[in-house]
Every structure is written in structure tokens, then in C-alpha cells.
Amino acid sequence: MKAEIANKKLDEIQDKIIVLPIYEEDFAEKIKSPKTKLDSLVKEILSETGFKAEYKQIYILNTSGELKSKRVLLAGLGKKAEISVEKIRKLYGSCLKAVKQEKISGFTAALPSAEKTTISKEEILTAAIEGI
């Protein structure tokens, strides 16, 4: 399986699936004020499924042509105040398992923001690599 960690905008990534970790607070903001067609699609689909970006909550959605990648795996990080290196590592491990269950041969993973957390960008990157 090919796995890549990207530090790019979502619309610049082309792969079979993008793993997108998201904090509860950031997810709630996107749902309240969608800024893109993809945000609107996410709002519509996920309001029906109950996805709230709680820790280790995973949902795969089709991008309906809004991105170069066909699907996005949304991975809940939970609350920023409760995030840890170990939680990030375990979350990326869960994402890898979900991608394998979908029988997808490769993916690109985005990294969560370190802003307003006690974890550095370097620690996040290391945890993501170890989890995959």
C-alpha cells in the first residue's frame, strides 16, 4: 500500500482517497458556515449521519467531483484541548485500517493543525508516520 503525508491544500491532492483529520471545533465551524461546495456537501451528508468529529469517528464520503480525489475519509480528532501524540498515532492507525477495508491501494493523509494545542507540528508528523 502506498501512503503519503501531504502538506498541501485539499484541492491540490490527487489520490484515490484523502485522509482528513479534523477537530470537533473546526468541524462545527465548517458546518455552520460552509465556504466551498465541498463544505456544503459535507454539511448535507453528515448532518444526516451524526458525524461530529469525535475522537476516532470515521466517515468516508464521495467528493462528487469537487476535488481531484474521488473520496475523503474524515477522521475525528475530538477536542483540541484533549488531543495527544498517542491519540494522533492511534487515529492514523484506525484510518489505515479503514482504507484497507475499502480495498484501496493507496492514500494521501493530511496533517491536523497544531494551532491551539499543546503538540508541535513535528510531534504531529511523527505520530502520523508511526500510526501509518
PDB file of N, CA, C and O in Angstrom, residues 2 15 23 25 36 43 49-50 58 79 108 132:
ATOM      1  N   LYS A   2       0.499   2.207  -0.795  1.00  0.00           N
ATOM      2  CA  LYS A   2       1.205   3.481  -0.867  1.00  0.00           C
ATOM      3  C   LYS A   2       0.511   4.480   0.055  1.00  0.00           C
ATOM      4  O   LYS A   2      -0.686   4.695  -0.039  1.00  0.00           O
ATOM      5  N   ASP A  15      -5.378  11.605  -5.368  1.00  0.00           N
ATOM      6  CA  ASP A  15      -5.158  10.230  -4.931  1.00  0.00           C
ATOM      7  C   ASP A  15      -6.521   9.549  -4.899  1.00  0.00           C
ATOM      8  O   ASP A  15      -7.548  10.196  -5.097  1.00  0.00           O
ATOM      9  N   TYR A  23     -10.682  18.397  13.925  1.00  0.00           N
ATOM     10  CA  TYR A  23     -11.086  18.597  15.319  1.00  0.00           C
ATOM     11  C   TYR A  23     -12.576  18.899  15.388  1.00  0.00           C
ATOM     12  O   TYR A  23     -13.146  19.470  14.447  1.00  0.00           O
ATOM     13  N   GLU A  25     -14.098  21.196  17.052  1.00  0.00           N
ATOM     14  CA  GLU A  25     -14.358  22.638  16.954  1.00  0.00           C
ATOM     15  C   GLU A  25     -14.297  23.124  15.507  1.00  0.00           C
ATOM     16  O   GLU A  25     -15.117  23.935  15.075  1.00  0.00           O
ATOM     17  N   THR A  36     -17.092  26.382   0.805  1.00  0.00           N
ATOM     18  CA  THR A  36     -16.890  25.784  -0.511  1.00  0.00           C
ATOM     19  C   THR A  36     -18.038  24.828  -0.807  1.00  0.00           C
ATOM     20  O   THR A  36     -18.823  24.478   0.070  1.00  0.00           O
ATOM     21  N   LYS A  43     -21.692  19.164   4.846  1.00  0.00           N
ATOM     22  CA  LYS A  43     -22.760  19.570   5.763  1.00  0.00           C
ATOM     23  C   LYS A  43     -24.037  18.772   5.495  1.00  0.00           C
ATOM     24  O   LYS A  43     -24.658  18.238   6.408  1.00  0.00           O
ATOM     25  N   THR A  49     -25.891  11.817   9.116  1.00  0.00           N
ATOM     26  CA  THR A  49     -25.212  10.644   9.675  1.00  0.00           C
ATOM     27  C   THR A  49     -24.842  10.803  11.143  1.00  0.00           C
ATOM     28  O   THR A  49     -24.518   9.819  11.791  1.00  0.00           O
ATOM     29  N   GLY A  50     -24.829  12.021  11.642  1.00  0.00           N
ATOM     30  CA  GLY A  50     -24.460  12.240  13.038  1.00  0.00           C
ATOM     31  C   GLY A  50     -22.964  12.384  13.267  1.00  0.00           C
ATOM     32  O   GLY A  50     -22.506  12.396  14.400  1.00  0.00           O
ATOM     33  N   ILE A  58     -15.026   7.934  12.167  1.00  0.00           N
ATOM     34  CA  ILE A  58     -14.573   7.936  10.771  1.00  0.00           C
ATOM     35  C   ILE A  58     -15.774   7.885   9.845  1.00  0.00           C
ATOM     36  O   ILE A  58     -16.747   7.159  10.095  1.00  0.00           O
ATOM     37  N   LYS A  79     -11.727  16.882  20.697  1.00  0.00           N
ATOM     38  CA  LYS A  79     -11.484  18.279  21.102  1.00  0.00           C
ATOM     39  C   LYS A  79      -9.984  18.596  21.119  1.00  0.00           C
ATOM     40  O   LYS A  79      -9.172  17.778  21.528  1.00  0.00           O
ATOM     41  N   THR A 108      -3.501   9.515   0.501  1.00  0.00           N
ATOM     42  CA  THR A 108      -2.727  10.664   0.950  1.00  0.00           C
ATOM     43  C   THR A 108      -3.381  11.174   2.222  1.00  0.00           C
ATOM     44  O   THR A 108      -4.598  11.332   2.273  1.00  0.00           O
ATOM     45  N   ILE A 132       0.743   5.165  10.738  1.00  0.00           N
ATOM     46  CA  ILE A 132       0.564   4.552   9.417  1.00  0.00           C
ATOM     47  C   ILE A 132       1.523   3.391   9.281  1.00  0.00           C
ATOM     48  O   ILE A 132       1.262   2.366   8.784  1.00  0.00           O
TER      49      ILE A 132
END
